[in-house]
Short mmCIF file of C-alpha atoms in Angstrom, two decimals:
data_model
loop_
_atom_site.label_atom_id
_atom_site.label_comp_id
_atom_site.label_asym_id
_atom_site.label_seq_id
_atom_site.Cartn_x
_atom_site.Cartn_y
_atom_site.Cartn_z
CA MET M 14 9.59 -16.38 -11.54
CA LYS M 15 8.92 -13.28 -13.42
CA LEU M 16 5.86 -11.09 -12.69
CA LEU M 17 3.87 -9.88 -15.55
CA LEU M 18 0.62 -8.05 -15.31
CA THR M 19 -0.36 -8.71 -18.93
CA ILE M 20 -2.95 -7.18 -21.16
CA PHE M 21 -3.83 -8.77 -24.54
CA TRP M 22 -5.66 -6.07 -26.25
CA PHE M 23 -7.74 -7.02 -29.15
CA PHE M 24 -8.26 -4.50 -26.59
CA SER M 25 -7.25 -4.22 -22.65
CA ILE M 26 -6.87 -3.87 -18.42
CA ASN M 27 -7.33 -2.12 -14.79
CA PHE M 28 -7.85 -2.01 -10.85
CA LEU M 29 -9.98 0.10 -8.29
CA PHE M 30 -13.21 -1.21 -9.19
CA SER M 31 -15.63 -3.51 -7.67
CA GLN M 32 -16.79 -6.59 -8.99
CA ASN M 33 -19.89 -4.79 -10.02
CA PHE M 34 -17.98 -2.69 -12.49
CA ILE M 35 -16.51 -5.88 -13.95
CA HIS M 36 -19.81 -7.53 -14.13
CA GLN M 37 -21.21 -4.59 -15.98
CA LEU M 38 -18.77 -5.23 -18.68
CA LYS M 39 -19.97 -8.75 -19.05
CA PRO M 40 -16.71 -10.79 -19.33
CA ILE M 41 -17.20 -14.26 -20.82
CA TYR M 42 -14.70 -15.59 -18.35
CA TRP M 43 -13.44 -14.28 -15.14
CA LYS M 44 -11.35 -16.02 -12.59
CA SER M 45 -9.86 -14.41 -9.52
CA ALA M 46 -7.67 -15.54 -6.70
CA THR M 47 -9.63 -13.88 -3.95
CA GLU M 48 -8.30 -15.74 -0.89
CA LEU M 49 -5.99 -13.51 1.17
CA THR M 50 -3.13 -15.05 2.98
CA ASN M 51 0.09 -14.10 4.83
CA ASN M 52 2.20 -16.50 2.68
CA VAL M 53 5.17 -14.56 1.53
CA SER M 54 5.13 -16.38 -2.02
CA THR M 55 1.72 -14.83 -2.88
CA LEU M 56 1.18 -11.74 -4.95
CA ASN M 57 0.23 -8.92 -2.56
CA GLY M 58 -1.46 -11.43 -0.20
CA TYR M 59 -3.36 -13.38 -2.97
CA ASN M 60 -3.01 -17.03 -3.60
CA GLU M 61 -2.51 -18.20 -7.22
CA ILE M 62 -5.45 -19.60 -9.04
CA LYS M 63 -5.75 -23.37 -8.48
CA GLN M 64 -8.02 -24.26 -11.34
CA LEU M 65 -8.70 -22.85 -14.77
CA GLU M 66 -11.10 -24.00 -17.46
CA ASN M 67 -10.37 -24.56 -21.23
CA PHE M 68 -12.74 -22.88 -23.43
CA LYS M 69 -13.32 -21.51 -27.10
CA VAL M 70 -13.90 -17.80 -28.04
CA ASN M 71 -16.02 -17.31 -31.17
CA SER M 72 -15.48 -13.83 -31.78
CA LYS M 73 -13.33 -11.62 -33.90
CA ASN M 74 -12.64 -9.13 -31.05
CA VAL M 75 -11.28 -10.46 -28.01
CA THR M 76 -9.79 -8.73 -24.91
CA VAL M 77 -7.70 -10.73 -22.38
CA PHE M 78 -6.41 -9.48 -19.13
CA LEU M 79 -3.99 -11.62 -17.16
CA VAL M 80 -2.24 -11.26 -13.86
CA VAL M 81 0.63 -13.80 -13.92
CA LYS M 82 4.14 -14.55 -12.56
CA SER M 83 5.81 -15.82 -15.72
CA ASN M 84 7.69 -14.75 -18.86
CA ILE M 85 6.79 -14.07 -22.37
CA ASP M 86 7.94 -17.38 -23.70
CA ALA M 87 6.09 -19.27 -21.12
CA LEU M 88 2.81 -17.42 -21.94
CA ASN M 89 3.13 -18.23 -25.69
CA LYS M 90 3.75 -21.97 -24.97
CA VAL M 91 1.41 -22.51 -22.19
CA ILE M 92 -1.63 -20.45 -23.29
CA PHE M 93 -1.44 -20.21 -26.93
CA LYS M 94 -0.94 -23.48 -28.86
CA ASN M 95 -1.40 -21.96 -32.40
CA ASN M 96 2.03 -20.56 -32.40
CA ASP M 97 0.89 -16.95 -32.79
CA VAL M 98 3.56 -14.35 -31.91
CA LEU M 99 2.55 -11.93 -29.16
CA LYS M 100 3.93 -8.42 -29.62
CA PHE M 101 4.48 -6.93 -26.17
CA THR M 102 5.31 -3.42 -25.15
CA ASN M 103 6.95 -3.35 -21.74
CA HIS M 104 5.38 -0.57 -19.79
CA ASN M 105 8.04 -0.78 -17.08
CA LYS M 106 11.30 0.04 -18.99
CA ALA M 107 13.38 -0.70 -15.85
CA SER M 108 12.51 -4.36 -15.61
CA ILE M 109 10.72 -6.92 -17.52
CA GLU M 110 10.39 -9.15 -14.45
CA LYS M 111 7.93 -6.93 -12.70
CA GLY M 112 5.64 -4.48 -14.46
CA VAL M 113 2.77 -4.24 -16.92
CA LEU M 114 3.14 -5.79 -20.28
CA TYR M 115 0.72 -4.77 -23.04
CA ALA M 116 0.13 -6.80 -26.30
CA SER M 117 -1.80 -5.47 -29.30
CA ASN M 118 -2.13 -6.02 -33.05
CA LEU M 119 -3.00 -9.71 -32.59
CA ASN M 120 -4.44 -10.00 -35.98
CA SER M 121 -3.40 -13.71 -36.42
CA PHE M 122 -5.23 -14.90 -33.31
CA LYS M 123 -7.23 -17.95 -34.18
CA LYS M 124 -10.33 -17.10 -32.07
CA ILE M 125 -9.38 -20.04 -29.55
CA ILE M 126 -7.84 -19.68 -26.34
CA TYR M 127 -7.22 -22.97 -24.35
CA ASN M 128 -4.77 -25.18 -22.68
CA PHE M 129 -4.48 -23.12 -19.38
CA SER M 130 -1.91 -25.26 -17.74
CA LEU M 131 -1.36 -24.98 -14.01
CA ASP M 132 1.23 -27.77 -14.15
CA ASN M 133 3.79 -25.67 -15.65
CA LYS M 134 6.05 -24.31 -12.82
CA SER M 135 7.16 -21.33 -14.73
CA ILE M 136 3.74 -19.59 -14.81
CA ALA M 137 1.35 -18.83 -12.05
CA PHE M 138 -2.14 -17.22 -12.72
CA TYR M 139 -3.66 -14.56 -10.24
CA GLU M 140 -6.54 -13.18 -12.25
CA VAL M 141 -7.94 -13.85 -15.72
CA LEU M 142 -10.43 -11.67 -17.51
CA ILE M 143 -11.67 -12.36 -21.11
CA PHE M 144 -14.19 -10.30 -23.12
CA ASP M 145 -15.51 -11.32 -26.46
CA LYS M 146 -15.63 -7.63 -27.60
CA MET M 147 -13.42 -4.46 -27.82
CA ILE M 148 -12.87 -2.41 -24.74
CA THR M 149 -12.81 1.27 -24.76
CA GLU M 150 -9.82 3.26 -23.57
CA GLU M 151 -11.81 4.49 -20.50
CA GLU M 152 -12.91 0.91 -19.68
CA LYS M 153 -9.25 -0.19 -20.17
CA GLN M 154 -7.82 2.50 -17.69
CA LYS M 155 -10.43 1.38 -15.13
CA ILE M 156 -9.54 -2.23 -15.28
CA GLU M 157 -5.91 -1.45 -15.24
CA THR M 158 -6.22 0.62 -12.12
CA TYR M 159 -8.19 -2.12 -10.45
CA LEU M 160 -5.71 -4.88 -11.16
CA SER M 161 -2.62 -2.73 -10.53
CA LEU M 162 -3.80 -1.73 -7.09
CA LYS M 163 -5.17 -5.06 -6.05
CA PHE M 164 -1.98 -6.95 -6.90
CA GLY M 165 0.53 -4.21 -6.20
CA VAL M 166 1.89 -4.03 -9.67
CA SER M 167 2.38 -0.49 -10.95
CA LEU M 168 1.22 0.83 -14.27
CA SER M 169 3.33 2.64 -16.80
CA LYS M 170 4.77 5.80 -15.62
CA THR M 171 2.74 7.58 -18.18
CA SER M 172 -0.49 6.06 -17.26
CA ASN M 173 -3.16 7.69 -14.98
CA TYR M 174 -5.07 5.86 -12.40
CA THR M 175 -8.88 6.33 -12.71
CA ASN M 176 -11.93 5.32 -10.77
CA ASN M 177 -15.38 4.06 -11.69
CA THR M 178 -16.58 7.48 -12.51
CA ASN M 179 -13.57 8.21 -14.83
CA ASN M 180 -12.12 10.68 -12.31
CA ILE M 181 -8.22 10.68 -12.23
CA ILE M 182 -7.10 9.46 -8.76
CA TRP M 183 -3.41 9.57 -9.64
CA ASP M 184 -2.33 12.05 -12.34
CA ASN M 185 1.06 11.07 -13.88
CA GLU M 186 1.75 14.54 -15.26
CA LYS M 187 1.02 16.42 -12.05
CA LEU M 188 2.83 13.89 -10.04
CA ASN M 189 5.62 13.00 -12.45
CA GLN M 190 8.30 13.27 -9.75
CA PHE M 191 6.74 10.54 -7.68
CA ASN M 192 5.53 8.05 -10.45
CA ASP M 193 7.75 5.17 -9.32
CA ASN M 194 6.10 1.99 -7.54
CA VAL M 195 2.76 3.73 -7.29
CA THR M 196 0.66 1.56 -4.88
CA GLY M 197 -2.53 2.06 -3.04
CA VAL M 198 -4.69 1.11 -0.10
CA GLY M 199 -8.37 2.19 0.41
CA VAL M 200 -12.20 1.56 0.61
CA PHE M 201 -13.67 2.06 -2.82
CA LYS M 202 -17.35 2.17 -1.87
CA ASP M 203 -18.88 2.87 -5.14
CA LEU M 204 -16.85 0.05 -6.68
CA ASP M 205 -17.49 -2.38 -3.93
CA PHE M 206 -13.70 -3.07 -3.53
CA ASN M 207 -11.50 -2.88 -0.41
CA GLN M 208 -7.70 -3.17 -0.39
CA LEU M 209 -6.68 -2.32 3.06
CA LYS M 210 -3.08 -3.71 2.95
CA SER M 211 -0.68 -3.48 0.07
CA GLN M 212 2.98 -3.94 -0.91
CA ASN M 213 4.39 -3.15 -4.35
CA SER M 214 5.92 -6.05 -6.32
CA GLU M 215 8.91 -3.98 -7.02
CA ASP M 216 9.51 -2.88 -3.39
CA ALA M 217 10.05 -5.91 -0.98
CA TYR M 218 10.62 -3.50 1.95
CA LEU M 219 7.66 -1.30 2.41
CA GLU M 220 4.14 -2.40 3.39
CA ILE M 221 1.35 -0.04 4.36
CA GLU M 222 -2.08 -0.91 5.94
CA LEU M 223 -5.04 1.33 6.31
CA LYS M 224 -7.33 1.07 9.30
CA PRO M 225 -10.30 3.11 8.35
CA GLU M 226 -12.72 4.56 10.84
CA ASN M 227 -15.43 2.58 9.15
CA LEU M 228 -15.88 0.74 5.87
CA THR M 229 -19.01 2.56 4.68
CA LYS M 230 -17.31 5.69 3.18
CA GLU M 231 -14.96 5.83 0.23
CA LYS M 232 -11.43 6.80 1.12
CA TYR M 233 -7.93 5.90 -0.18
CA VAL M 234 -4.22 6.48 0.01
CA LEU M 235 -2.03 6.17 -2.99
CA PHE M 236 1.61 6.61 -2.77
CA GLY M 237 4.55 6.58 -5.12
CA ASN M 238 8.31 7.56 -4.78
CA ASN M 239 10.80 9.65 -6.46
CA SER M 240 13.09 6.82 -7.72
CA GLN M 241 16.28 8.50 -6.19
CA GLU M 242 18.97 7.19 -4.08
CA GLU M 243 17.15 8.95 -1.12
CA LYS M 244 13.68 7.74 -1.67
CA ILE M 245 10.84 10.21 -0.82
CA TRP M 246 7.21 9.07 -1.01
CA PHE M 247 4.36 11.29 -1.92
CA LEU M 248 0.95 10.47 -0.21
CA LYS M 249 -2.20 11.21 -2.42
CA LYS M 250 -5.01 11.07 0.19
CA GLU M 251 -8.68 11.29 -0.38
CA HIS M 252 -11.37 11.58 2.34
CA ILE M 253 -8.73 10.63 5.02
CA THR M 254 -9.36 12.08 8.53
CA LYS M 255 -7.49 11.90 11.94
CA ARG M 256 -9.76 8.89 12.73
CA ASP M 257 -8.25 6.79 9.88
CA LYS M 258 -4.92 5.20 10.85
CA ILE M 259 -2.03 3.93 8.90
CA GLU M 260 0.59 1.37 9.81
CA PHE M 261 3.98 1.63 7.92
CA ARG M 262 5.96 -1.61 7.99
CA TYR M 263 9.58 -1.61 6.91
CA LYS M 264 10.88 -5.14 6.17
CA ASP M 265 14.62 -5.28 6.69
CA ASN M 266 17.12 -6.74 9.05
CA ILE M 267 18.59 -3.41 9.94
CA GLN M 268 18.43 -2.50 13.59
CA LYS M 269 17.32 1.23 13.61
CA VAL M 270 14.69 2.75 11.32
CA VAL M 271 12.91 6.12 11.67
CA LEU M 272 9.77 7.02 9.79
CA VAL M 273 10.04 10.81 8.89
CA LEU M 274 6.84 12.52 7.94
CA ALA M 275 6.38 16.09 6.66
CA SER M 276 3.91 18.44 4.88
CA ASP M 277 6.41 19.40 2.23
CA GLU M 278 8.93 17.41 0.05
CA ASN M 279 12.00 19.31 1.42
CA PHE M 280 11.13 18.14 4.85
CA LYS M 281 11.12 21.58 6.37
CA ASN M 282 7.47 22.00 7.65
CA ASN M 283 5.65 19.92 10.24
CA VAL M 284 8.28 17.42 10.35
CA THR M 285 7.74 14.39 12.72
CA TYR M 286 10.09 11.52 13.47
CA ILE M 287 8.74 8.17 14.47
CA PRO M 288 11.10 5.35 15.54
CA LEU M 289 9.76 2.13 14.19
CA ILE M 290 9.19 -0.59 16.55
CA LYS M 291 11.14 -3.85 15.87
CA LYS M 292 8.88 -6.77 15.50
CA GLU M 293 9.36 -10.39 14.34
CA ASN M 294 9.61 -9.72 10.72
CA CYS M 295 9.43 -5.94 10.25
CA HIS M 296 9.83 -2.61 11.81
CA SER M 297 6.45 -1.09 12.49
CA SER M 298 5.15 2.43 13.11
CA GLU M 299 1.83 0.82 14.56
CA TYR M 300 -1.29 2.71 13.68
CA ILE M 301 -0.75 6.55 13.31
CA SER M 302 -2.66 9.46 11.82
CA ILE M 303 -1.28 10.92 8.59
CA ASP M 304 -3.93 13.50 8.10
CA ASP M 305 -1.28 16.46 8.40
CA PHE M 306 1.36 14.87 6.29
CA GLN M 307 1.96 14.56 2.51
CA TYR M 308 5.44 13.10 2.32
CA PHE M 309 7.37 10.50 4.07
CA LYS M 310 10.80 8.71 4.02
CA PHE M 311 12.96 6.45 6.13
CA ASN M 312 16.22 7.34 7.89
CA TYR M 313 18.48 4.59 9.13
CA ASP M 314 21.92 5.82 8.16
CA ASP M 315 22.47 8.89 10.45
CA TRP M 316 20.77 7.71 13.60
CA ASP M 317 22.64 9.87 16.02
CA ASN M 318 21.48 13.00 14.35
CA VAL M 319 18.02 11.95 13.83
CA SER M 320 17.56 10.87 17.47
CA LYS M 321 18.56 14.44 18.49
CA GLU M 322 15.94 15.85 16.21
CA ILE M 323 13.06 13.82 17.36
CA THR M 324 10.51 16.35 18.49
CA ASP M 325 7.28 16.11 20.51
CA THR M 326 4.29 15.78 18.11
CA PRO M 327 2.02 18.76 18.74
CA ASN M 328 -0.59 18.05 21.44
CA HIS M 329 -1.68 20.08 24.45
CA GLN M 330 -4.22 17.53 25.85
CA TRP M 331 -1.56 15.50 27.61
CA ILE M 332 1.73 16.25 29.35
CA VAL M 333 4.59 14.30 30.98
CA TYR M 334 6.20 15.73 33.97
CA PRO M 335 8.64 16.12 35.54
CA ASN M 336 10.87 15.87 32.56
CA PRO M 337 13.86 15.30 32.93
CA ASN M 338 13.08 12.71 35.76
CA ASN M 339 14.65 9.53 37.47
CA GLY M 340 12.28 7.16 35.93
CA LYS M 341 9.36 8.33 38.08
CA PHE M 342 7.00 10.53 36.25
CA TYR M 343 3.32 11.43 35.60
CA LEU M 344 1.23 11.50 32.53
CA GLU M 345 -1.59 14.00 32.83
CA PHE M 346 -4.53 13.90 30.46
CA ASN M 347 -7.07 16.58 29.82
CA PHE M 348 -9.25 15.65 26.80
CA GLU M 349 -12.24 17.45 25.54
CA GLU M 350 -14.24 14.27 25.29
CA THR M 351 -13.91 10.65 26.69
CA LEU M 352 -11.41 8.70 24.76
CA GLU M 353 -9.85 5.16 24.80
CA VAL M 354 -6.22 5.72 25.70
CA LYS M 355 -3.02 3.55 25.65
CA TYR M 356 0.48 4.66 26.38
CA THR M 357 3.81 2.93 25.24
CA LEU M 358 7.17 3.68 26.89
CA MET M 359 9.93 2.93 24.35
CA ASP M 360 13.68 3.44 24.04
CA VAL M 361 15.02 5.45 21.02
CA LEU M 362 15.40 2.26 18.99
CA GLY M 363 11.62 1.64 19.27
CA LYS M 364 12.05 -1.25 21.78
CA VAL M 365 8.91 -1.44 23.89
CA ILE M 366 9.76 -1.22 27.69
CA THR M 367 6.06 -1.12 28.88
CA GLU M 368 2.65 -0.40 27.59
CA LYS M 369 -0.55 0.09 29.26
CA LYS M 370 -4.25 0.48 28.35
CA LEU M 371 -5.79 3.23 30.61
CA GLY M 372 -9.36 2.65 29.34
CA LYS M 373 -11.84 5.43 28.54
CA ILE M 374 -10.86 8.66 30.22
CA GLU M 375 -11.36 12.36 29.85
CA LYS M 376 -9.21 13.75 32.76
CA LEU M 377 -6.59 11.64 34.46
CA THR M 378 -3.17 11.91 36.20
CA HIS M 379 -1.33 8.46 35.82
CA ALA M 380 1.90 7.79 37.75
CA VAL M 381 4.68 5.79 36.16
CA ASP M 382 7.54 4.26 38.02
CA GLU M 383 10.24 2.55 35.92
CA ASN M 384 13.63 1.51 36.63
CA LEU M 385 15.42 3.29 33.70
CA ALA M 386 19.04 3.87 32.86
CA ASN M 387 20.02 7.52 32.05
CA GLY M 388 19.20 8.43 28.47
CA LEU M 389 16.48 9.52 26.05
CA TYR M 390 13.10 7.60 25.83
CA LEU M 391 9.94 8.05 24.02
CA ILE M 392 6.30 8.09 25.40
CA LYS M 393 3.65 7.30 22.73
CA VAL M 394 0.05 8.02 23.58
CA GLU M 395 -2.71 6.53 21.31
CA THR M 396 -6.39 7.59 21.52
CA ASP M 397 -9.44 6.86 19.30
CA ASN M 398 -8.44 9.93 17.12
CA GLU M 399 -4.79 10.30 17.19
CA THR M 400 -1.15 9.06 18.03
CA HIS M 401 1.41 11.41 19.54
CA ILE M 402 4.90 10.93 20.85
CA LYS M 403 6.86 12.85 23.36
CA LYS M 404 10.51 12.63 24.55
CA LEU M 405 11.30 11.57 27.99
CA ILE M 406 14.74 12.20 29.60
CA VAL M 407 16.05 10.24 32.49
CA LYS M 408 18.77 11.59 34.69
CA GLN M 409 19.54 9.62 37.93
#
């Protein structure tokens, strides 16, 4: 089934904005699949709409926004029974299956939209917005941003993403190297819209979830890649602090995946390697802070070299000693405030050997005694504020 985020523009569509923003535009019909689910057949976690009403539109100016999994022929046959020909411009040149389609110049429209069929297996609806008026270009960009980020369907590579106050939150010209598969997660407070977990419809492997410190302040992360063989993602962050956590999930059956973070696109400065933990259906970074990073990529081809380059993330508030050791060592914590602390001992493949919650502490020396074979291991310490990883070497 093909995925189309479709705009019929007797004028047009968008995402980041709350239902308040949509209500202010006074649509004559609005149906949205709002129930979130983990079903893999859904669109970015949203179920398809189960019921649509048929109706008439008595206006010369009509704007229709659809989010559907379908194809152009099915849309013409299922929605429009008056045999009008829709002229689509495919915004995503690489694939007509997944992208944003835009239709304009519908002068032969007969003022009637009807016969929404949910029985046709070739089409599934996720959001329907209809206005009996023309939509301005600014309104169009807002609605497009809203729908794009909500359903994980990227806009044209020449399109900007804008918020409710008409500020550009992703500038396609300034970020033209990373305009592929733009996706986002965030709390859009002035829009009354939260999208905390997202996966792009073109990328079945990567899912990102934001765990904000609270849901009362606007903050978001948008990310897009360079569309190269070695994919590099740029992180566009707004109001993200060390207390806001991000989980990267890489969905593949490969055995070894390392998340590589850096502050520059050449991965020369502030580089951190995080082996992802193998879970039931993905590899996970678990929740980490990305406050210091602007770029990320995944490494799974050259594990031997990567494992040698895994470096301790900078942190002087806790140490592990002795190191190297024979499996018996100490974790010494010296925080400036009382923090909730958990540590995880992993092998270099990210397999968890042991993990323990230490509760709320400020100063503590904790003894660890594990039966470990010789080799390299990783100690991850998570607090209220940060996540840090240090190398542990065992020599019997």
